[in-house]
PDB file of C-alpha atoms in Angstrom:
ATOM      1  CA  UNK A   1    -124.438 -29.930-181.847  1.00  0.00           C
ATOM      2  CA  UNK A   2    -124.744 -32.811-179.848  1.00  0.00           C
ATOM      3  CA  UNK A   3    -121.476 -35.024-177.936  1.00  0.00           C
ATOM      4  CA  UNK A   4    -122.420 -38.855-177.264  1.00  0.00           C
ATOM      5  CA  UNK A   5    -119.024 -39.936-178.034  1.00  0.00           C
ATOM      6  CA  UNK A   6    -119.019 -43.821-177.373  1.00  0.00           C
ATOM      7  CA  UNK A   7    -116.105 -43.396-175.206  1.00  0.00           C
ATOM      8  CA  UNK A   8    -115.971 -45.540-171.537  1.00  0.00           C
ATOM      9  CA  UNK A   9    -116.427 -43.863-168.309  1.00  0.00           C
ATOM     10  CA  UNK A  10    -113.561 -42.599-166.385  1.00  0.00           C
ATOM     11  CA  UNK A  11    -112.674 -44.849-163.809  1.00  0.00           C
ATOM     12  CA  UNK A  12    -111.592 -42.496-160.789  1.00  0.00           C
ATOM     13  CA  UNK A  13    -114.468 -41.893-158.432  1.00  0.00           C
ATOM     14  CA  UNK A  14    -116.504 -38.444-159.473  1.00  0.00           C
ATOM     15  CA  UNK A  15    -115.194 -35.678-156.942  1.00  0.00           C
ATOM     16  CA  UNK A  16    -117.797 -33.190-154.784  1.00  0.00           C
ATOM     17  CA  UNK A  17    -118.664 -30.579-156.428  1.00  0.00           C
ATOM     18  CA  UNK A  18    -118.537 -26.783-154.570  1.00  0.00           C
ATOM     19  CA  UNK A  19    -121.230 -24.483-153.473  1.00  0.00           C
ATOM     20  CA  UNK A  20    -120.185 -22.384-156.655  1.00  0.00           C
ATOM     21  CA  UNK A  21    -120.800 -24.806-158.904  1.00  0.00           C
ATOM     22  CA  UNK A  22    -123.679 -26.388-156.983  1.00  0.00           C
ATOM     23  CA  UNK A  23    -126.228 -26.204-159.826  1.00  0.00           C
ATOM     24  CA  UNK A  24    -124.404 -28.511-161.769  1.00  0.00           C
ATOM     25  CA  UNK A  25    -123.986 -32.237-161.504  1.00  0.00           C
ATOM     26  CA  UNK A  26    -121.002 -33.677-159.863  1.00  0.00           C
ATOM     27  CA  UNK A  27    -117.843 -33.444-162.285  1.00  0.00           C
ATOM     28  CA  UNK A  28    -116.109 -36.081-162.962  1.00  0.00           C
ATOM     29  CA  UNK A  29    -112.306 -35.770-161.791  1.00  0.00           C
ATOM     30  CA  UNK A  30    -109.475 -37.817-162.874  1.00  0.00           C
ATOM     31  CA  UNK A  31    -106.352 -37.011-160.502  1.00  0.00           C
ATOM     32  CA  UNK A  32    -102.477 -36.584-161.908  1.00  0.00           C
ATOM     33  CA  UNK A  33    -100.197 -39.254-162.054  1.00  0.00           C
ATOM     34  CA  UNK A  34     -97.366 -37.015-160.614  1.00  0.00           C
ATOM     35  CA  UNK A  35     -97.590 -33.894-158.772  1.00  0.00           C
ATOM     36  CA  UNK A  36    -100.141 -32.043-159.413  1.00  0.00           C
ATOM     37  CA  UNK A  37     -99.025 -28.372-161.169  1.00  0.00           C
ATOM     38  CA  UNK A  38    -101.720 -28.015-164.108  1.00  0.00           C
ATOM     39  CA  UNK A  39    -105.411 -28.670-165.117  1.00  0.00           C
ATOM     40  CA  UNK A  40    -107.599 -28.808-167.745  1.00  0.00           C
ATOM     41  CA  UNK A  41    -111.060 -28.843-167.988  1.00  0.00           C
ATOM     42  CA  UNK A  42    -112.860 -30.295-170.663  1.00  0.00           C
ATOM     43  CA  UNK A  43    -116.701 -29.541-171.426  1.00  0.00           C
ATOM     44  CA  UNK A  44    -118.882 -32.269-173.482  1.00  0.00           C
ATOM     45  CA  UNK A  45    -121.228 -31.997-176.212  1.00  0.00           C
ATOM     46  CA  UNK A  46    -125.063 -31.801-176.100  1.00  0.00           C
ATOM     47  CA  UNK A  47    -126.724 -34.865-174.540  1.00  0.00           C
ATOM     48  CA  UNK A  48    -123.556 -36.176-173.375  1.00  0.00           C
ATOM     49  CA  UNK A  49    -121.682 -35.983-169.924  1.00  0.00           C
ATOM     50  CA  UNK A  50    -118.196 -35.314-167.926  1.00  0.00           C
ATOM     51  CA  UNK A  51    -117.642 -39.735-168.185  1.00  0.00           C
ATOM     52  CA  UNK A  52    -117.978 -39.095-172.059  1.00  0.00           C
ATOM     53  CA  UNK A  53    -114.448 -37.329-172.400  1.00  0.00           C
ATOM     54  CA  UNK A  54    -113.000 -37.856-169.164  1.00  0.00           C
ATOM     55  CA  UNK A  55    -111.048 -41.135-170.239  1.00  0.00           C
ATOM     56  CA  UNK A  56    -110.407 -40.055-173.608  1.00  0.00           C
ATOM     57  CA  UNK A  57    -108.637 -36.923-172.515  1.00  0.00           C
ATOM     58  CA  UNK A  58    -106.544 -38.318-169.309  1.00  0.00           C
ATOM     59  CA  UNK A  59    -104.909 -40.872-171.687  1.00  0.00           C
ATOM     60  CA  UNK A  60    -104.039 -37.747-173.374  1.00  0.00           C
ATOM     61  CA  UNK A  61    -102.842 -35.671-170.803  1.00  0.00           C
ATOM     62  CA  UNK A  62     -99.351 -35.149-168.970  1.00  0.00           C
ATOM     63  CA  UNK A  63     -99.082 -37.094-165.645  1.00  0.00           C
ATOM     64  CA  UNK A  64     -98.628 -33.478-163.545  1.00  0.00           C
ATOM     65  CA  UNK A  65    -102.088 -32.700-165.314  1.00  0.00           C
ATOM     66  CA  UNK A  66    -105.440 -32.904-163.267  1.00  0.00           C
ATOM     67  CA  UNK A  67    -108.538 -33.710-165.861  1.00  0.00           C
ATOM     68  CA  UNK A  68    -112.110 -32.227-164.430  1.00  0.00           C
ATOM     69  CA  UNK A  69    -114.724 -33.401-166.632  1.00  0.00           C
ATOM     70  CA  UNK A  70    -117.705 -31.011-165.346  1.00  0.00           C
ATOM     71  CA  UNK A  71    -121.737 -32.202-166.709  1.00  0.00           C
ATOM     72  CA  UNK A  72    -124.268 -29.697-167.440  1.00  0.00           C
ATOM     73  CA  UNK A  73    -127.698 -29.958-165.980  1.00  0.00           C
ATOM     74  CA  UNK A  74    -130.457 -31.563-167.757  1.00  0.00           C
ATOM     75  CA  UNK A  75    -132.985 -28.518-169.578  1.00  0.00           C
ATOM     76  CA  UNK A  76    -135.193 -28.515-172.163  1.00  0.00           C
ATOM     77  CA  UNK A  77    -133.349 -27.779-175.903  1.00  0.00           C
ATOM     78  CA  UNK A  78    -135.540 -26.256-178.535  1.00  0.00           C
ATOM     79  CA  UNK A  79    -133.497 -27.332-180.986  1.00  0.00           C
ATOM     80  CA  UNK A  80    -134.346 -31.116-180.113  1.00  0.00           C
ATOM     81  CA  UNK A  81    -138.506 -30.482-179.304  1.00  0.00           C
ATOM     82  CA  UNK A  82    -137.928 -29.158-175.743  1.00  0.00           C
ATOM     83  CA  UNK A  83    -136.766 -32.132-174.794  1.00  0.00           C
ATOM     84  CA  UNK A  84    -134.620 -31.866-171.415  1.00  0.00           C
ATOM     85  CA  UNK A  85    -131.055 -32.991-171.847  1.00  0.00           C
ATOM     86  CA  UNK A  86    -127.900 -32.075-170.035  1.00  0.00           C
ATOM     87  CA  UNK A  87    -126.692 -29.010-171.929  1.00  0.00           C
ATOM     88  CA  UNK A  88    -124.544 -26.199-171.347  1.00  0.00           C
ATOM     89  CA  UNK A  89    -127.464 -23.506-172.675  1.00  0.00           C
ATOM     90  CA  UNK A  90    -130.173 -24.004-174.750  1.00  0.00           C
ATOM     91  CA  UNK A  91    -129.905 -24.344-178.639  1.00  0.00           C
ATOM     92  CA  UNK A  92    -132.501 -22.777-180.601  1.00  0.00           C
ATOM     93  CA  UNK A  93    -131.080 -23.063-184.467  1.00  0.00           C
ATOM     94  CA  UNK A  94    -128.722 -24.555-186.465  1.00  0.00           C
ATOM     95  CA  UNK A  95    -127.851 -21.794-188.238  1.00  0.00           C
ATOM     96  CA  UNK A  96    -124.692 -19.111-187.370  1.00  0.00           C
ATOM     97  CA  UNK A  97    -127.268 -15.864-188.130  1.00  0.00           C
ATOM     98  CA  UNK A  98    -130.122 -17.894-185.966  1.00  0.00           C
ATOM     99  CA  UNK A  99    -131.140 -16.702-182.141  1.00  0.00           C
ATOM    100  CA  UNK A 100    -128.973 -17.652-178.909  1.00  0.00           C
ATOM    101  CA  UNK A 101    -129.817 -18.305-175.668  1.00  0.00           C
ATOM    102  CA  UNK A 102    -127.256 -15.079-174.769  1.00  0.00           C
ATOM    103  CA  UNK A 103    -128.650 -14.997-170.814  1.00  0.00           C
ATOM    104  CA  UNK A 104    -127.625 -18.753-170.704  1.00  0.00           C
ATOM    105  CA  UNK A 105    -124.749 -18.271-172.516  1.00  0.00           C
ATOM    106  CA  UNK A 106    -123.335 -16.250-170.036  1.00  0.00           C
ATOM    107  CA  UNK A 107    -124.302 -18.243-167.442  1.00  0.00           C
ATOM    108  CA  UNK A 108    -122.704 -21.291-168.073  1.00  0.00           C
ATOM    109  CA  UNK A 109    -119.607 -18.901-168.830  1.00  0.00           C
ATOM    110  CA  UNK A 110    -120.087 -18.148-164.825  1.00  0.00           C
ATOM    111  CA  UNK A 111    -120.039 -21.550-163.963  1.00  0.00           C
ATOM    112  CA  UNK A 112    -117.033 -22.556-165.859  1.00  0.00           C
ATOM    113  CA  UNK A 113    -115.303 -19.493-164.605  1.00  0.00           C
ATOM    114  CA  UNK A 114    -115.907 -20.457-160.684  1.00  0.00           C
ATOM    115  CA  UNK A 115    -114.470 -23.918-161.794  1.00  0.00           C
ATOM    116  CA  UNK A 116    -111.341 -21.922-162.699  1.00  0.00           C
ATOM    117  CA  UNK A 117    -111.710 -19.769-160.093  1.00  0.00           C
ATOM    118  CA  UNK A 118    -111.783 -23.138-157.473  1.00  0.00           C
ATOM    119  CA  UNK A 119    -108.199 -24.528-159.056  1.00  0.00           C
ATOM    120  CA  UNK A 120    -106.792 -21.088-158.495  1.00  0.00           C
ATOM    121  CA  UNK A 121    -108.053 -21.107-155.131  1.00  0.00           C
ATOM    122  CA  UNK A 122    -106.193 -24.507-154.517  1.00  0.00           C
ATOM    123  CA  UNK A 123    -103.171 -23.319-155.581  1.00  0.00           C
ATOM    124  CA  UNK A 124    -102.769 -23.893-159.368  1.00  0.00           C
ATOM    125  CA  UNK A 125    -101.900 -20.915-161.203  1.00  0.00           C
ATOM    126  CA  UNK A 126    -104.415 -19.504-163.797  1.00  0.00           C
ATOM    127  CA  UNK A 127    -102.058 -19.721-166.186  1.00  0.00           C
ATOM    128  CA  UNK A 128    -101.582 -23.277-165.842  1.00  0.00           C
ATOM    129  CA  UNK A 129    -105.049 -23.971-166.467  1.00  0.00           C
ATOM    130  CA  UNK A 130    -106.636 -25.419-169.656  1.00  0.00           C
ATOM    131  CA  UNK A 131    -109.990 -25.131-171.028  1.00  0.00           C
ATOM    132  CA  UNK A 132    -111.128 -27.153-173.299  1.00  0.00           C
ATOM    133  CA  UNK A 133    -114.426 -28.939-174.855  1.00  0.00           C
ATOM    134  CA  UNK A 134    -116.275 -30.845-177.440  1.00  0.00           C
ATOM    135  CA  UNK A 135    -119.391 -29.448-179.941  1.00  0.00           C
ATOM    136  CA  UNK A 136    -121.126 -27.244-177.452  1.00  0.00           C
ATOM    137  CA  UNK A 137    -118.863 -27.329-174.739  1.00  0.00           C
ATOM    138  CA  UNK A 138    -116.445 -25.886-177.333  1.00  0.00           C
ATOM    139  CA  UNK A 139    -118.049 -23.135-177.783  1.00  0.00           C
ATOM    140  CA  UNK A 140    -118.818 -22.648-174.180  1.00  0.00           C
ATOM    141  CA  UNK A 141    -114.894 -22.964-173.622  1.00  0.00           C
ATOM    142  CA  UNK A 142    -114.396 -20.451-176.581  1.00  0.00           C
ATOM    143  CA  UNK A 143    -117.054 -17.955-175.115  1.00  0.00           C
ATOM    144  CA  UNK A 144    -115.483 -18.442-170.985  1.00  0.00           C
ATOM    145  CA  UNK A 145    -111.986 -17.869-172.172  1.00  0.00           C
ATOM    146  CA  UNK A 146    -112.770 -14.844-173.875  1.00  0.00           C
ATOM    147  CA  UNK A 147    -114.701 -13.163-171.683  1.00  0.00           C
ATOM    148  CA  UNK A 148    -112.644 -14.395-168.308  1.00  0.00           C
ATOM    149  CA  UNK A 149    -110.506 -12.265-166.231  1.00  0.00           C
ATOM    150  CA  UNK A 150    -108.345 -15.594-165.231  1.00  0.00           C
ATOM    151  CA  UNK A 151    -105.322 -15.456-167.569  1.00  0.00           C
ATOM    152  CA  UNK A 152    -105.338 -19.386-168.948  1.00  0.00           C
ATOM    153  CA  UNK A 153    -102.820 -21.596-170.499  1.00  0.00           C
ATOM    154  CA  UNK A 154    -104.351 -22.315-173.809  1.00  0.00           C
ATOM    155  CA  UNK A 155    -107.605 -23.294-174.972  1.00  0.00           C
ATOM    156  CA  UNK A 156    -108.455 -26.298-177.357  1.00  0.00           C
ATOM    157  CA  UNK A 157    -112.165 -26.142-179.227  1.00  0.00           C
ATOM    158  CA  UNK A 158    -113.091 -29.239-180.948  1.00  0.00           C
ATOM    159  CA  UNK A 159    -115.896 -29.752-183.387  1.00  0.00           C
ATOM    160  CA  UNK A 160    -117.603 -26.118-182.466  1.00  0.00           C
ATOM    161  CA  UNK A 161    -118.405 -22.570-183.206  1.00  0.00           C
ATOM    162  CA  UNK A 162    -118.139 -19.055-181.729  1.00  0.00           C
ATOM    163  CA  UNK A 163    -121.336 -18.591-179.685  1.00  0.00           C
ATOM    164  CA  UNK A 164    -122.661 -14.745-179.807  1.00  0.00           C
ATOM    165  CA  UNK A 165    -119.937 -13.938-182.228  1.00  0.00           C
ATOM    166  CA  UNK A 166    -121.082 -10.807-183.080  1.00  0.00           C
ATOM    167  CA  UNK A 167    -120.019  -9.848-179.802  1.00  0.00           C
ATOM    168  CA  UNK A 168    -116.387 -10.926-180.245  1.00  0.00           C
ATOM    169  CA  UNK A 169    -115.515  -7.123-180.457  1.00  0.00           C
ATOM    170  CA  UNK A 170    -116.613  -6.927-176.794  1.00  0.00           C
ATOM    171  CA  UNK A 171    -113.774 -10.090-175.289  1.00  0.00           C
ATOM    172  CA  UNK A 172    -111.424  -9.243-172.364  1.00  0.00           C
ATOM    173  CA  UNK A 173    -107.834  -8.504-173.091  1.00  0.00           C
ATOM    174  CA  UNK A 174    -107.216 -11.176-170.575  1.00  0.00           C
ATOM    175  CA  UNK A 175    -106.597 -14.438-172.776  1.00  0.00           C
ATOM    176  CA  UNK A 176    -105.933 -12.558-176.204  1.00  0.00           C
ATOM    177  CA  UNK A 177    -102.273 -13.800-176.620  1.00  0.00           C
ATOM    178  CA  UNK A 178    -102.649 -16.912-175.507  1.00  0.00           C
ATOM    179  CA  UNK A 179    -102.633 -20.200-177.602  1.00  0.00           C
ATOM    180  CA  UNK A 180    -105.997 -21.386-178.890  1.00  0.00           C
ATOM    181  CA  UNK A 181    -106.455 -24.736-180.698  1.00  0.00           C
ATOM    182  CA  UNK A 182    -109.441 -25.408-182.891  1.00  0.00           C
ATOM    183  CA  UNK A 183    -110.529 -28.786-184.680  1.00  0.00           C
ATOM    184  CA  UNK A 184    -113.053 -29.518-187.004  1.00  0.00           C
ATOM    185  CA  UNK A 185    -113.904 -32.303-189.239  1.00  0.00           C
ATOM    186  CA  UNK A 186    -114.759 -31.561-193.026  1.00  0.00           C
ATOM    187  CA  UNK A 187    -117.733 -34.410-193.246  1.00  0.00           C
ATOM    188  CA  UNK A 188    -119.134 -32.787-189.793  1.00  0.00           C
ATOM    189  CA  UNK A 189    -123.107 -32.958-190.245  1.00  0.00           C
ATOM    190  CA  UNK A 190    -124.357 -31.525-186.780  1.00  0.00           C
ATOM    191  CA  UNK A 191    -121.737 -28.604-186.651  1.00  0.00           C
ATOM    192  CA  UNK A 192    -121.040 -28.260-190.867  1.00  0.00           C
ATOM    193  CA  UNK A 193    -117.489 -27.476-191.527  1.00  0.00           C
ATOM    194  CA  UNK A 194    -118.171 -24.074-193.180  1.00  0.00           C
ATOM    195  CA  UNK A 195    -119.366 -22.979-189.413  1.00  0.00           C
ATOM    196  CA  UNK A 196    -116.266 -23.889-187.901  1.00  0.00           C
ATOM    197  CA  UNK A 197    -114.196 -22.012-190.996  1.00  0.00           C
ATOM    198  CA  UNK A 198    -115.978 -19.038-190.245  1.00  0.00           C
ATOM    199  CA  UNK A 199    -115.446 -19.394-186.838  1.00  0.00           C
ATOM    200  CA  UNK A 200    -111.676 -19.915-187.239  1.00  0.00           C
ATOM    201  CA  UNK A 201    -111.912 -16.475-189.289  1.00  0.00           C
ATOM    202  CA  UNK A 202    -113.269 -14.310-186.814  1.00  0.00           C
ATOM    203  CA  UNK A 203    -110.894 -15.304-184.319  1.00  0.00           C
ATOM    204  CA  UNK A 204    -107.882 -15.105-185.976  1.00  0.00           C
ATOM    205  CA  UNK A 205    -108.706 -11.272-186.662  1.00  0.00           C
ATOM    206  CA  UNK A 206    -108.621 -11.158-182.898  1.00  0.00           C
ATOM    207  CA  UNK A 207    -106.366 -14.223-181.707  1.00  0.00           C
ATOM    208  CA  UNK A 208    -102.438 -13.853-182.812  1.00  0.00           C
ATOM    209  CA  UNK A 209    -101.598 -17.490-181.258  1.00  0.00           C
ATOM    210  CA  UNK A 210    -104.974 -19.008-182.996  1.00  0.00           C
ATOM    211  CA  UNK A 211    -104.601 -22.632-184.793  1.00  0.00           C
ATOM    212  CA  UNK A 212    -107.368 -24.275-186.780  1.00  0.00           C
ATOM    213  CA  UNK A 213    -106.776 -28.039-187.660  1.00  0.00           C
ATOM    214  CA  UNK A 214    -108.812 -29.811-190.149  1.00  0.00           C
ATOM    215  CA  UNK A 215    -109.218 -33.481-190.689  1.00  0.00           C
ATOM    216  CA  UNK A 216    -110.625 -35.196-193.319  1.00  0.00           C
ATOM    217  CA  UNK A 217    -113.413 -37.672-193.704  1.00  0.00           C
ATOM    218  CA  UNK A 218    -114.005 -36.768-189.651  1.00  0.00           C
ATOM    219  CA  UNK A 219    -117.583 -36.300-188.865  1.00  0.00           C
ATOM    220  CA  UNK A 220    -119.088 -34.673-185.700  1.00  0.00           C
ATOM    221  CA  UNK A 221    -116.626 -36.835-183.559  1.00  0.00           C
ATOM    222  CA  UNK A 222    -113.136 -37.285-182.613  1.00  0.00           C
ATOM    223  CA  UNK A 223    -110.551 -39.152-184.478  1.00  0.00           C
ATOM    224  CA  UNK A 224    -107.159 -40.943-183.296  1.00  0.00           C
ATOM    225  CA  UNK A 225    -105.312 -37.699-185.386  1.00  0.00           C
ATOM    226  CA  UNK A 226    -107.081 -35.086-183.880  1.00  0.00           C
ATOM    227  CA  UNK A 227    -106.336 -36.610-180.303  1.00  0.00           C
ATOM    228  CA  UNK A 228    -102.621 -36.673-180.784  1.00  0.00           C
ATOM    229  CA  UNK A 229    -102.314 -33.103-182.068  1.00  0.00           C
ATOM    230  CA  UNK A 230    -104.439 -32.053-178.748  1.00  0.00           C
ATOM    231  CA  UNK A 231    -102.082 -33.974-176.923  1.00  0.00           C
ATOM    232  CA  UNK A 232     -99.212 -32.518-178.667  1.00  0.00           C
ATOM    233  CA  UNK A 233    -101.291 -29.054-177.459  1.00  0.00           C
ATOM    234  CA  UNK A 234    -101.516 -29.707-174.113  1.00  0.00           C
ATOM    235  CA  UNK A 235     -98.052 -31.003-174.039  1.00  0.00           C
ATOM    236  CA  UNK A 236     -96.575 -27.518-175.235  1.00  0.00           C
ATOM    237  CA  UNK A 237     -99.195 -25.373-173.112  1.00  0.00           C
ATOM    238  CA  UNK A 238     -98.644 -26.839-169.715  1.00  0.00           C
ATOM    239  CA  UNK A 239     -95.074 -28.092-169.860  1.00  0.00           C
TER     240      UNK A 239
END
């Protein structure tokens, strides 16, 4: 479930990060090109960091739109020996019926809600907020947005799966109507394909505006396809 996308670092300098958020790295921020009136923020995959998407998703994004490319802390994954990596929570199977890290689950779902919570507070409107993310940071965004109380403007799930899913009966009304966007690759071999079909199933039971793209041939990475329909996404969400 890992994210090392060869993809070049953002070149805007990495902005502070808050007291909320102060157990994370710094994120990397890549300011609009016009006035600012929307954001999106974009969570990487496992092992990787906010310069691994940053680029890749402000060449995608309208000029009003502010990119912030957060980085998890490093912390030992079971799933790779205990080895410490940044990483969202730790993963401890491969399999959708395996055990979660639920406590850090939720966690990380309180640090990418204060990162919401910090736009708002600067004066963008929830509800032109994205969330969005890669492999792990996927699911992360799938997990925040459904359990949030800030109403979003879409979220976009890429390569990923529906962490604690059997608690999907349990999601906030909040961001139930909104549109979701997820993407998955049919040759995927960290995150197979038939995890992300399930995935798409459960939601749709509980998401009216859910989409779920696939592309063929794609493995556990992004493809030139998959970028424009995201930024045909983003386009429609945060007009």
């Amino acid at each position: 479930m890992g994210g090392n996308q060869s993809r070049s670092p953002a070149k805007s300098k990495p902005s502070p990060a808050s007291s909320t958020t102060s157990t994370m790295p710094d994120p990397v921020v890549v300011s609009p090109s016009a006035k600012h009136t929307a954001s999106i923020i974009f969570l990487h995959g496992l092992g990787d960091t906010g310069h691994g998407w940053a680029t890749s998703i402000a060449a995608i994004r309208p000029p009003h739109v502010k990119v912030i490319c957060p980085t998890a802390r490093k912390m030992p994954v079971t799933l790779n020996s205990g080895f410490q990596m940044p990483s969202w929570f730790d993963l401890k199977s491969l399999d959708p019926a395996g055990e979660e890290d639920e406590a850090g689950i939720k966690s990380a779902a309180k640090l990418v809600d204060s990162l919401i919570a910090e736009e708002v507070k600067s004066g963008v409107p929830s509800e032109r907020i994205m969330l969005g993310g890669f492999s792990q940071g996927g699911a992360l965004a799938l997990y925040t947005a459904l359990h949030s109380e800030h109403k979003l403007g879409g979220v976009v799930s890429l390569s990923s799966w529906a962490p604690l899913h059997k608690q999907l009966g349990q999601a906030t009304e909040t961001n139930k109507d909104i549109p979701f966007l997820q993407a998955h690759g049919d040759c995927d071999p960290v995150v197979p394909y038939k995890w992300g079909q399930l995935t798409s199933q459960l939601l749709r039971g509980i998401l009216p505006k859910h989409m779920f793209k696939t592309y063929k041939g794609l493995m556990h990475s992004s493809s030139d396809e998959e970028m424009e329909d995201v930024k045909k996404f983003i386009a429609e969400c945060l007009p």
